[in-house]
Short mmCIF file of C-alpha atoms and ligand atoms in Angstrom, two decimals:
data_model
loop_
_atom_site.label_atom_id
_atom_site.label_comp_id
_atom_site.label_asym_id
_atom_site.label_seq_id
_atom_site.Cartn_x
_atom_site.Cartn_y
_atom_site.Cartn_z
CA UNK G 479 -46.04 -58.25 -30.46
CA UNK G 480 -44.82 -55.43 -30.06
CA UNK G 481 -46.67 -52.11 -29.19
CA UNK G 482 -46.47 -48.53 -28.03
CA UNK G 483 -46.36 -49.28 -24.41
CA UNK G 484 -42.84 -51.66 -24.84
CA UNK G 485 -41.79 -49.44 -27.61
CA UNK G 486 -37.96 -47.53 -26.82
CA UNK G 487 -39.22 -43.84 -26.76
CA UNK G 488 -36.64 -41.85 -27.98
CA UNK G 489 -33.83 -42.05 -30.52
CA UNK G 490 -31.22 -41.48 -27.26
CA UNK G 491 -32.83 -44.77 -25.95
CA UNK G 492 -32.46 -46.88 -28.45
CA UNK G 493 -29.02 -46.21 -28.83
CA UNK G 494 -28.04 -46.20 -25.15
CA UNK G 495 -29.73 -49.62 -24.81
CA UNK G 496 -28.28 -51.09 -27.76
CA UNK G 497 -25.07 -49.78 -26.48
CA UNK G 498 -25.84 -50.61 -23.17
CA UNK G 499 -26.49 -54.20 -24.33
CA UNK G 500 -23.02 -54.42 -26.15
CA UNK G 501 -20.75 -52.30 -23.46
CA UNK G 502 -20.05 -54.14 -20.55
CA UNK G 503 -17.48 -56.67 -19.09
CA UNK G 504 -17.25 -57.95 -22.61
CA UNK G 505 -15.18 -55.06 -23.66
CA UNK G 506 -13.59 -54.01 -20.20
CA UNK G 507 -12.59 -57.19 -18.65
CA UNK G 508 -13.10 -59.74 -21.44
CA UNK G 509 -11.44 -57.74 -24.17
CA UNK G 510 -7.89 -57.02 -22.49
CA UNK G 511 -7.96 -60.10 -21.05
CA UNK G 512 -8.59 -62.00 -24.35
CA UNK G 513 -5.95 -59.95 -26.40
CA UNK G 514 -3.48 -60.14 -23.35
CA UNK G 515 -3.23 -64.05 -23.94
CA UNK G 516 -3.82 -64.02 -27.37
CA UNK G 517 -1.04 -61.04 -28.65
CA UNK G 518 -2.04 -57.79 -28.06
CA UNK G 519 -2.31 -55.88 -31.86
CA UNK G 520 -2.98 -59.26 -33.53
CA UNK G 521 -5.98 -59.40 -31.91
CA UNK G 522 -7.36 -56.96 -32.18
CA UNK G 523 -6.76 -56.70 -35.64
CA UNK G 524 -8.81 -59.67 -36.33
CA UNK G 525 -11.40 -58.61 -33.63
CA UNK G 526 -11.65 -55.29 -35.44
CA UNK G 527 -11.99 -57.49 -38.84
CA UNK G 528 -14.66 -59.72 -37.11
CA UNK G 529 -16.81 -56.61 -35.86
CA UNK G 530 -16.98 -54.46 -39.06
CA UNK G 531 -16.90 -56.56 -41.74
CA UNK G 532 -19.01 -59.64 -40.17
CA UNK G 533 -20.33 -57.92 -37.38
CA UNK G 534 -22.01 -55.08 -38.38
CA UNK G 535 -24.25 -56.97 -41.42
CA UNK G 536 -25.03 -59.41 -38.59
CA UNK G 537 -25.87 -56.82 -36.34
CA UNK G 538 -28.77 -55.33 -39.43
CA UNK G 539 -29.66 -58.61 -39.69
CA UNK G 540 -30.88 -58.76 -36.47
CA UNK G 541 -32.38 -55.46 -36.07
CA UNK G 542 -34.01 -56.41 -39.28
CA UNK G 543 -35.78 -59.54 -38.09
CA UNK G 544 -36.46 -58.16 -34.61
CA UNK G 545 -38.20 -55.32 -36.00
CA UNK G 546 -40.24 -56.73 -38.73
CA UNK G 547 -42.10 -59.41 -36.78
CA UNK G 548 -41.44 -57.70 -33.27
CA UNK G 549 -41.39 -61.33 -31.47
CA UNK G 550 -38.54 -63.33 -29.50
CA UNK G 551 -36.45 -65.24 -32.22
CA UNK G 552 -38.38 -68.26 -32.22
CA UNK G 553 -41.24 -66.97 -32.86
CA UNK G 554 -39.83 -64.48 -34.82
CA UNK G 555 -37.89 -67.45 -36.98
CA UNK G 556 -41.67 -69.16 -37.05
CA UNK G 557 -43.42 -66.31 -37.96
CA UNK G 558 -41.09 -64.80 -41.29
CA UNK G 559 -40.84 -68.82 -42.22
CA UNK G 560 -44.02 -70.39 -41.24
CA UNK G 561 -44.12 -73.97 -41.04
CA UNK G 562 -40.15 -74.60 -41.75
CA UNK G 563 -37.83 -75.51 -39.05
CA UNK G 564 -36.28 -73.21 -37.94
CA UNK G 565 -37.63 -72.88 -34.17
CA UNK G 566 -34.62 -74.78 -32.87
CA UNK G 567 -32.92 -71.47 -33.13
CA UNK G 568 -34.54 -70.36 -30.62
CA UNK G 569 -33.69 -72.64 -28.04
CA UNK G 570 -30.48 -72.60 -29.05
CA UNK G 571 -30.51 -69.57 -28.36
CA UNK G 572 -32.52 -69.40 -25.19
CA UNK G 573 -29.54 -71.49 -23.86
CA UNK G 574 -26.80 -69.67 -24.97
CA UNK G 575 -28.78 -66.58 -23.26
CA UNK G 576 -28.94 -68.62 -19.44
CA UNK G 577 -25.52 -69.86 -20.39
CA UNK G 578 -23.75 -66.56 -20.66
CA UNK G 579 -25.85 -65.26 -18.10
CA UNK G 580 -24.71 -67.10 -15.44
CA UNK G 581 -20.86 -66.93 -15.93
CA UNK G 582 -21.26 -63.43 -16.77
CA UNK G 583 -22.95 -63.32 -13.46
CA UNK G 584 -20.30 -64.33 -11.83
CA UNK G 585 -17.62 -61.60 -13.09
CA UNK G 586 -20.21 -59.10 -12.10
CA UNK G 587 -20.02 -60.69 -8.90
CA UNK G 588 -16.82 -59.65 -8.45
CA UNK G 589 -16.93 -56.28 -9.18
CA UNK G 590 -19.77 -55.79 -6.70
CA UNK G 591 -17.18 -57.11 -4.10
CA UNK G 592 -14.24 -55.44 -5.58
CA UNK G 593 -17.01 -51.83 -5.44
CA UNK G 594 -17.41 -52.94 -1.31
CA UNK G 595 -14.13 -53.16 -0.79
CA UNK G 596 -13.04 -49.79 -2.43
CA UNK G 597 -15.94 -48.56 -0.34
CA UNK G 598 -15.57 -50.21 2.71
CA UNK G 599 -12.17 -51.20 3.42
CA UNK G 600 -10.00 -49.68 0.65
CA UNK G 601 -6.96 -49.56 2.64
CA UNK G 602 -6.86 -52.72 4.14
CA UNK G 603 -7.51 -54.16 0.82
CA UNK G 604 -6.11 -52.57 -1.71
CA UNK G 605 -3.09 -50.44 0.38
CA UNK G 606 -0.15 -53.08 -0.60
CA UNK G 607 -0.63 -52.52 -4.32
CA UNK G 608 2.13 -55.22 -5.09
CA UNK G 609 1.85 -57.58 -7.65
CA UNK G 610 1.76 -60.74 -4.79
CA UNK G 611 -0.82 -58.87 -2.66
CA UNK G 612 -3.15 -58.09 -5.39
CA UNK G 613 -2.79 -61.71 -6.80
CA UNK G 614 -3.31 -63.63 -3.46
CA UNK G 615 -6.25 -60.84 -2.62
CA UNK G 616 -8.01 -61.81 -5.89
CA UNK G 617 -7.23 -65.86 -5.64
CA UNK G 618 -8.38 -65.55 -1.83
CA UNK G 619 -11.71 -64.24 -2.86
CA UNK G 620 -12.04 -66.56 -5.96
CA UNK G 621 -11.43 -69.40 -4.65
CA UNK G 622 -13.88 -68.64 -1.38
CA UNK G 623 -17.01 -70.71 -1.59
CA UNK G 624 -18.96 -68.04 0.09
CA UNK G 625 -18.75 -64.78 -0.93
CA UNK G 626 -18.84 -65.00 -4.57
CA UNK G 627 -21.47 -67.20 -4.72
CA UNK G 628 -23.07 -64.22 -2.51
CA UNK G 629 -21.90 -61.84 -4.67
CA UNK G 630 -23.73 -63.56 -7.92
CA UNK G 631 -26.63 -63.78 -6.24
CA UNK G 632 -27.06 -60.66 -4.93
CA UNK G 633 -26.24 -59.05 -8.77
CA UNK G 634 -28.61 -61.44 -9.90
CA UNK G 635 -31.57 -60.67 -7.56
CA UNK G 636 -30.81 -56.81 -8.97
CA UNK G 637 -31.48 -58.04 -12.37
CA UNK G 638 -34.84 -59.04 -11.41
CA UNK G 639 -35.88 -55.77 -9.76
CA UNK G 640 -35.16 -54.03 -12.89
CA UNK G 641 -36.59 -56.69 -15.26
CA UNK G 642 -39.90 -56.99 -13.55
CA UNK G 643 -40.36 -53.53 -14.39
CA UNK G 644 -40.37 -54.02 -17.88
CA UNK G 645 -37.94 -53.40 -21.21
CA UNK G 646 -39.17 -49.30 -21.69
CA UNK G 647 -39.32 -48.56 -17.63
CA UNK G 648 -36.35 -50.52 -16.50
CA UNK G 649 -34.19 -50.87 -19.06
CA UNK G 650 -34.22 -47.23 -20.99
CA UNK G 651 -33.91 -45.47 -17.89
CA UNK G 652 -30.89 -46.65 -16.52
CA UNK G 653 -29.14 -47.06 -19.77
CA UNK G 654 -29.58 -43.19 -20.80
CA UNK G 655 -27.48 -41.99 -17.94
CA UNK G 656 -25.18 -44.80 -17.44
CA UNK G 657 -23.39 -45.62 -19.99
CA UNK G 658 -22.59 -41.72 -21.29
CA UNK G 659 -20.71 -41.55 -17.59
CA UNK G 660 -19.32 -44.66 -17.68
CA UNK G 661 -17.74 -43.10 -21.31
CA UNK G 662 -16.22 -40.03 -19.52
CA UNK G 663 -14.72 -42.04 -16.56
CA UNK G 664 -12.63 -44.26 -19.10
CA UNK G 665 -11.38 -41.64 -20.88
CA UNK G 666 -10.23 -39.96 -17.98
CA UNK G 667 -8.33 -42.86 -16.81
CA UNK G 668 -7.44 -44.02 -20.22
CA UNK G 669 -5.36 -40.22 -20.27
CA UNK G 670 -3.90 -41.21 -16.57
CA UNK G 671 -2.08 -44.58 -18.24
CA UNK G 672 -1.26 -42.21 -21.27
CA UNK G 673 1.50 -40.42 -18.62
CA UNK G 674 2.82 -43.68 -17.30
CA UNK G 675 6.30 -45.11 -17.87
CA UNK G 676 4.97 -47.87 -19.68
CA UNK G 677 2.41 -46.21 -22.26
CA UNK G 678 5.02 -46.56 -25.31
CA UNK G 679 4.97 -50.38 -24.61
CA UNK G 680 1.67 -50.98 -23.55
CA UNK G 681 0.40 -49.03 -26.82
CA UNK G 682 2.91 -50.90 -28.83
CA UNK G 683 1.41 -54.49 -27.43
CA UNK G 684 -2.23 -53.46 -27.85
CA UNK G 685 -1.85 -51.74 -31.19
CA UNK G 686 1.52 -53.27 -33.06
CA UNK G 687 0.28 -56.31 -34.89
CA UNK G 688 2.27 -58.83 -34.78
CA UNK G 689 1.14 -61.22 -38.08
CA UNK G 690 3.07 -64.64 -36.66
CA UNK G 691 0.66 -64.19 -33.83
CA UNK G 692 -2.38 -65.02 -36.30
CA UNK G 693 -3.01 -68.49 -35.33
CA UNK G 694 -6.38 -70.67 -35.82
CA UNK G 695 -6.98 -69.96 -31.73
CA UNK G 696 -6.36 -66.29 -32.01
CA UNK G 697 -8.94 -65.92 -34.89
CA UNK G 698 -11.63 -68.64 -33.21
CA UNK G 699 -10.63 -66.29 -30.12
CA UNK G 700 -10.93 -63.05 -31.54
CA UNK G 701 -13.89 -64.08 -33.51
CA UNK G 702 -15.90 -64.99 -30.49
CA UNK G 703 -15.13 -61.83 -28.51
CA UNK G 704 -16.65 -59.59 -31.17
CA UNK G 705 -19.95 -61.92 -31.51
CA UNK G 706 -19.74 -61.39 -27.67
CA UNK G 707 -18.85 -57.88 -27.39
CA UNK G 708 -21.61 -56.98 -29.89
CA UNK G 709 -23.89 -59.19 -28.21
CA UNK G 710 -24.75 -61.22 -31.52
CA UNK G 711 -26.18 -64.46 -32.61
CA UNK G 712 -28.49 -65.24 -30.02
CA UNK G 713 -30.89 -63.09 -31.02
CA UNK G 714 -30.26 -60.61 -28.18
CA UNK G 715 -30.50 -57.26 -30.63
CA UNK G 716 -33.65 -59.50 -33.08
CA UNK G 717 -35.45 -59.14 -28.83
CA UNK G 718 -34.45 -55.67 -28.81
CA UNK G 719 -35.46 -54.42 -32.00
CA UNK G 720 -38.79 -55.96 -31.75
CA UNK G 721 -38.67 -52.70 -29.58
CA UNK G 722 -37.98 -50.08 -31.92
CA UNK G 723 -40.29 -48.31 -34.25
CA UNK G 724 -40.38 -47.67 -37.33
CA UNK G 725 -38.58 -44.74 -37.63
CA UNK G 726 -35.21 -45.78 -36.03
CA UNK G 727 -32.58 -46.11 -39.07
CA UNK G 728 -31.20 -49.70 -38.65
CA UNK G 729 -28.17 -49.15 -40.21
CA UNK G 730 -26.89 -46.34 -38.54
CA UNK G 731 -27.38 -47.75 -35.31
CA UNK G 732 -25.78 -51.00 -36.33
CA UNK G 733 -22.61 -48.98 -37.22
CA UNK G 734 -23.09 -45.82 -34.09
CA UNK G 735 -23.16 -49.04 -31.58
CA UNK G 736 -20.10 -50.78 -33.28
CA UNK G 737 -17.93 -47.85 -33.36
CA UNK G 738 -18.96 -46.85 -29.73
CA UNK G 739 -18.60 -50.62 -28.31
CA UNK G 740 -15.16 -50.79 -30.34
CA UNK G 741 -13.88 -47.51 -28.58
CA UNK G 742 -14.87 -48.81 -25.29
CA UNK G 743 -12.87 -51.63 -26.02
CA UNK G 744 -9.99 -50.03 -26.91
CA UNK G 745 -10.09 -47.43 -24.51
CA UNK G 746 -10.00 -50.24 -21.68
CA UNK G 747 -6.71 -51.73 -23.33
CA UNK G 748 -5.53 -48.00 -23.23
CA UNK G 749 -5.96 -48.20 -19.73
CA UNK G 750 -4.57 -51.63 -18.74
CA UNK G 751 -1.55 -52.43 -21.09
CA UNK G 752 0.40 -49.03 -19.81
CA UNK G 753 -0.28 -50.25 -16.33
CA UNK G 754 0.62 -53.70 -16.95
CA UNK G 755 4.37 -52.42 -18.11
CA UNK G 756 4.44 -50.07 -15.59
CA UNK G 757 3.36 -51.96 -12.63
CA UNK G 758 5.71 -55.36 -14.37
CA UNK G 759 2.12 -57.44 -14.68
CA UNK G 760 1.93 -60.56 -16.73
CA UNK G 761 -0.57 -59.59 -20.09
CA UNK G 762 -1.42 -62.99 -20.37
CA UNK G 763 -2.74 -63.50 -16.90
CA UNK G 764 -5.86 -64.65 -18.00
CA UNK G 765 -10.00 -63.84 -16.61
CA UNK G 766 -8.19 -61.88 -13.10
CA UNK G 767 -6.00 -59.46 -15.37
CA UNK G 768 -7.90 -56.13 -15.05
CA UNK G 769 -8.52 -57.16 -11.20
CA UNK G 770 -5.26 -57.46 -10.44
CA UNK G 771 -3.93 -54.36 -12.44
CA UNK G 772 -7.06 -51.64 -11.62
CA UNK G 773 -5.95 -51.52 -8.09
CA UNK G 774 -2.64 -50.88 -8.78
CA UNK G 775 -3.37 -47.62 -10.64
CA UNK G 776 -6.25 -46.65 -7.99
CA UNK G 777 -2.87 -46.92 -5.71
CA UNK G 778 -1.18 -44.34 -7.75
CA UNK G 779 -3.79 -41.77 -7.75
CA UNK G 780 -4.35 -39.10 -5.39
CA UNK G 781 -7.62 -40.29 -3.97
CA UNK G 782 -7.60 -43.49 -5.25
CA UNK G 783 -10.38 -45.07 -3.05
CA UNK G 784 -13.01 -42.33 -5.15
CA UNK G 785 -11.46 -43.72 -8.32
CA UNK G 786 -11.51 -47.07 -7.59
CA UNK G 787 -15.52 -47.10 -6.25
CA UNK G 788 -16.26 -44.97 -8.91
CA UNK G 789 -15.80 -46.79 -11.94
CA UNK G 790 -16.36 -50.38 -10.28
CA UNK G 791 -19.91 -48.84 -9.46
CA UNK G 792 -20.10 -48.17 -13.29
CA UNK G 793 -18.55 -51.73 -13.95
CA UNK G 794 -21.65 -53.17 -12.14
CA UNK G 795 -24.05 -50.76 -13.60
CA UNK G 796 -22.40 -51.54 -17.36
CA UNK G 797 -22.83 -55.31 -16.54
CA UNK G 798 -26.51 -54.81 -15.61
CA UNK G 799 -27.32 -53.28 -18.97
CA UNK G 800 -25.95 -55.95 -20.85
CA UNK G 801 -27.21 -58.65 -18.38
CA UNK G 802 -30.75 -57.24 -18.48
CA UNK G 803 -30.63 -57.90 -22.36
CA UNK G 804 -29.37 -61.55 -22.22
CA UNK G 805 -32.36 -62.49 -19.80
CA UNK G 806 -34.96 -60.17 -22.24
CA UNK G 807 -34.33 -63.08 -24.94
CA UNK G 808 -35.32 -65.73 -22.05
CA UNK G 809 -38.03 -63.57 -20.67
CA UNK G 810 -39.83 -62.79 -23.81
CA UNK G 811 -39.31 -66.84 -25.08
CA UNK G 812 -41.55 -67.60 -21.92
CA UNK G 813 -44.16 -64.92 -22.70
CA UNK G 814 -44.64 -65.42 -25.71
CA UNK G 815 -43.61 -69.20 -26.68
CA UNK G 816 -45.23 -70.06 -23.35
CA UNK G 817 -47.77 -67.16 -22.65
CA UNK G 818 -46.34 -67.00 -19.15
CA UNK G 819 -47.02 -63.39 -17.17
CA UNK G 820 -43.69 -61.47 -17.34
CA UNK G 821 -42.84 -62.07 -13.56
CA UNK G 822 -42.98 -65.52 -14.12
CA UNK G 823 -40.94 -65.49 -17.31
CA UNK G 824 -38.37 -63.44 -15.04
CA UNK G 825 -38.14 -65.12 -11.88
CA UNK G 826 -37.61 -68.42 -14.02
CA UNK G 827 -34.76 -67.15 -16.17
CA UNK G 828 -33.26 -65.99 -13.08
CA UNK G 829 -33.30 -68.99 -11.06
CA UNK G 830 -31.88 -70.90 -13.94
CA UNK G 831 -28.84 -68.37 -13.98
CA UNK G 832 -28.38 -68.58 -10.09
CA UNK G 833 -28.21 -72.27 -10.92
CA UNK G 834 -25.58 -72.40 -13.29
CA UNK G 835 -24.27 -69.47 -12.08
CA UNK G 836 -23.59 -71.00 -8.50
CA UNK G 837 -21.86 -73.77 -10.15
CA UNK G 838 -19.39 -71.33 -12.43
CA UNK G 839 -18.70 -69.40 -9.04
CA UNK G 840 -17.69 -72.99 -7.39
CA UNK G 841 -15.77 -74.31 -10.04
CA UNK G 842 -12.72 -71.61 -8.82
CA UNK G 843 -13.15 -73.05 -5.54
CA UNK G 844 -14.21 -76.28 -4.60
CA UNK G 845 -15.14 -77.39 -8.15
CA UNK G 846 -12.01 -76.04 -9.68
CA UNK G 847 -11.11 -79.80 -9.92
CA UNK G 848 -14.11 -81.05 -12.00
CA UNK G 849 -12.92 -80.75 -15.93
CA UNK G 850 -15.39 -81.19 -18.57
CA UNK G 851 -13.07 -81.61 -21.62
CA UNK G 852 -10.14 -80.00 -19.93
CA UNK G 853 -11.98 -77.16 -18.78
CA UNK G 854 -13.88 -75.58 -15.59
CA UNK G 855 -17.48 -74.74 -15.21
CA UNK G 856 -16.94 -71.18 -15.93
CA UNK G 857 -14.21 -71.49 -18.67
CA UNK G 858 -16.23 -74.19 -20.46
CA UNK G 859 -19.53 -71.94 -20.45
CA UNK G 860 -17.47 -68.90 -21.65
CA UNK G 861 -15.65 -70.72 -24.24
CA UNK G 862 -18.75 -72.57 -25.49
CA UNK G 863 -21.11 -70.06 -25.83
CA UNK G 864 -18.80 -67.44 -27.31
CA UNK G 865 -16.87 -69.67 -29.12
CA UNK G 866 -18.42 -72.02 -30.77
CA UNK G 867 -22.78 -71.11 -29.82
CA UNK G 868 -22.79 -67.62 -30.78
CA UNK G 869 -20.92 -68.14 -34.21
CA UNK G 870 -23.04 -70.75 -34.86
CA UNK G 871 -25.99 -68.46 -34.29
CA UNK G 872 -24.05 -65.65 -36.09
CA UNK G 873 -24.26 -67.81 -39.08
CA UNK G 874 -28.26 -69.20 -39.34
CA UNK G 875 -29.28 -66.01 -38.76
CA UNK G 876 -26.99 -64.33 -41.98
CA UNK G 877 -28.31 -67.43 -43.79
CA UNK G 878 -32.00 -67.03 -42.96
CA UNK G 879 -31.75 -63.55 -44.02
CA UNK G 880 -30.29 -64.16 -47.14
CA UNK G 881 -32.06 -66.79 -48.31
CA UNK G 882 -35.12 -66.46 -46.50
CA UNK G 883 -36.26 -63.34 -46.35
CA UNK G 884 -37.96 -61.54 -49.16
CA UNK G 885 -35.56 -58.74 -50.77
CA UNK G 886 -38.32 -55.88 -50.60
CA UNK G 887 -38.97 -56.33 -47.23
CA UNK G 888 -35.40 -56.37 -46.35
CA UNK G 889 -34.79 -53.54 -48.65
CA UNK G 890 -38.04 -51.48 -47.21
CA UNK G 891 -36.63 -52.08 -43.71
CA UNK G 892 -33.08 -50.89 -44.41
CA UNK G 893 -33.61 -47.89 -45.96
N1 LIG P 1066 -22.02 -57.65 -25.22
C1 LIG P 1066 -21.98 -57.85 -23.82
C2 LIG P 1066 -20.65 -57.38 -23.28
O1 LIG P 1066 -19.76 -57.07 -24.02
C3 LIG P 1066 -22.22 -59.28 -23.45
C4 LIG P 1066 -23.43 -59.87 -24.07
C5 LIG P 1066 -23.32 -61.03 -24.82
C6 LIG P 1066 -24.68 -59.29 -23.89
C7 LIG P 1066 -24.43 -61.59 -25.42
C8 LIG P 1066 -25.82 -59.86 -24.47
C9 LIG P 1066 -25.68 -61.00 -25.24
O2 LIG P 1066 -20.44 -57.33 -22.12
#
């Protein structure tokens, strides 16, 4: 349960965590990625549907739980409804949590060895800013068996050090500074595409709906990337407002993190559609888009190789924040479903992610051949947990509150 010592301290924390939880690659490389295949404004039209009009309630409903019976969401589930069965909710969710974890992993993974090389070898790397060069650099890497399997691990392994420390130590700390930085840095680059010779048609394909583009897959599509982007229906934000007190106004933060995770979102289509016109990229280039476009406008910067490190270090740092949250819903399960010590809890979820996540690093290499239902490792775990697991969870939890949950206490809590 939760007490003063794994309470967030300050209003600032709570928000940057909850923020921190939401913002990551979800909105920077998943988003533009997403609404590059799927149509630009007609995506994000219905993602923008999904987020404020489903999201948000989902999002209280969540806080709500998390902060009434301040437990993971099984026991959470057990405790509000004692003796019904609703506990498999909680391992549904617990996988959903490893699942997304370890292809998540993986994408961090890469911009840990996309930061090295801006570091380390910028010029060799990233000099021919072509759109061949920058595609064979990224498939080169990819499809290595070695380094991005390093690469996970390693980002992995960093997850640990900051879990072990615990959610108020770890987790607050690094959230406060980040993610306010991380803020600046896209706008400023987000005004750098705004002067490009393709911001009229970059803006126009991120923000001109297009209604024939509405198809079944754009809406499953869209609808998954704002459960994902808000980091709902697995419980993540019911783990992290068992952390709040009593004091923080549920509703308001529900809506402060929706607007901010939205206008991270947007501002990273700001940034890549104007360079994808300008530089003649393919939108619809699928998970490697923002890899294979960044560099290109690092290129056209006066010192680019600053740029470039700069906000792939806050890449990695936005990924940890949001990583750190998906293993909290793993890590507290074990503690308190299993009353394991918190290392333990930790260095288990972990491993399980290095697991899976080894496999969704192979499968661009040499397991891109293995389909399961027509898809890779990693595209299957992405489009199964976002698709179809965190709707699903989206759902039970809007029905347990509704039904469930007695209206004074949901009213009392609210307010
Ligand atoms: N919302 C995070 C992002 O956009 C991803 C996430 C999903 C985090 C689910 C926690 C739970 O990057």
């Amino acid at each position: 349960m939760a007490n003063s010592n794994t309470q967030f301290t300050t209003r600032l924390g709570v928000i940057a965590t909850t923020v921190g939880s939401a913002v990551g690659l979800g909105n920077i490389w998943r988003f533009p990625y997403e609404a590059g295949m799927h149509g630009g404004g007609a995506f994000l039209l219905v993602d923008l549907f999904f987020i404020f009009i489903i999201g948000v309630p989902v999002l209280c409903a969540e806080f709500v739980i998390g902060r009434h019976t301040g437990a993971n969401i099984r026991g959470a589930f057990r405790a509000l409804a004692p003796g019904q069965r609703w506990g498999w909710m909680g391992y549904l969710s617990l996988i959903s949590a490893i699942g997304i974890l370890s292809f998540y992993s993986v994408v961090a993974g890469w911009t840990l060895e996309y930061l090295f090389a801006s570091l380390f070898s910028y010029s060799s790397s990233f000099a021919d800013a072509s759109e061949s060069a920058l595609h064979s650099r990224f498939a080169s890497f990819a499809t290595s068996d070695v380094r991005p399997v390093l690469w996970t691990i390693l980002f992995l392994i960093a997850n640990y050090f900051v879990l072990v420390r615990g959610v108020t130590k770890g987790i607050e700390k690094v959230s406060n500074w980040l993610m306010p930085l991380l803020f600046i840095l896209l706008l400023a680059f987000c005004i750098n595409s705004l002067f490009m010779p393709g911001a009229a048609e970059g803006l126009r394909f991120l923000f001109y709906p297009d209604f024939s583009q509405i198809t079944p897959s754009v809406i499953l599509g869209a609808m998954g990337q704002a459960f994902f982007s808000l980091s709902l229906g697995l419980g993540c934000m019911v783990t992290y407002a068992a952390y709040f007190n009593s004091r923080v106004p549920l509703i308001k933060t529900a809506v402060t993190t929706a607007i901010l995770d939205t206008l991270v979102a947007i501002l990273a289509g700001m940034i890549i559609f104007p360079a994808v016109f300008t530089f003649a990229r393919q939108p619809a280039a699928g998970p490697q888009l923002i890899f294979e476009v960044l560099p290109s406008i690092f290129a056209s910067l006066p010192a680019g190789r600053l740029w470039s490190s700069l906000l792939f270090l806050l890449l990695f740092i936005a990924s940890l924040t949001s990583t750190i949250s998906m293993a909290e819903i793993s890590i507290a399960f074990f503690q308190q479903e299993c009353s394991m010590p918190r290392r333990r809890a930790t260095l288990l979820t972990i491993a399980a992610a290095m697991f899976f996540g080894i496999l969704c690093a192979l499968s661009f290499g040499s397991l891109s051949s293995l389909k399961i239902f027509g898809l890779t490792i990693f595209n299957l775990f992405d489009y199964v947990t976002s698709n179809i697991i965190l709707p699903i969870g989206a759902l039970v939890i809007s029905i347990f509150v509704g039904w469930k949950l007695p209206l004074p206490l949901l009213t009392s809590s609210i307010s």
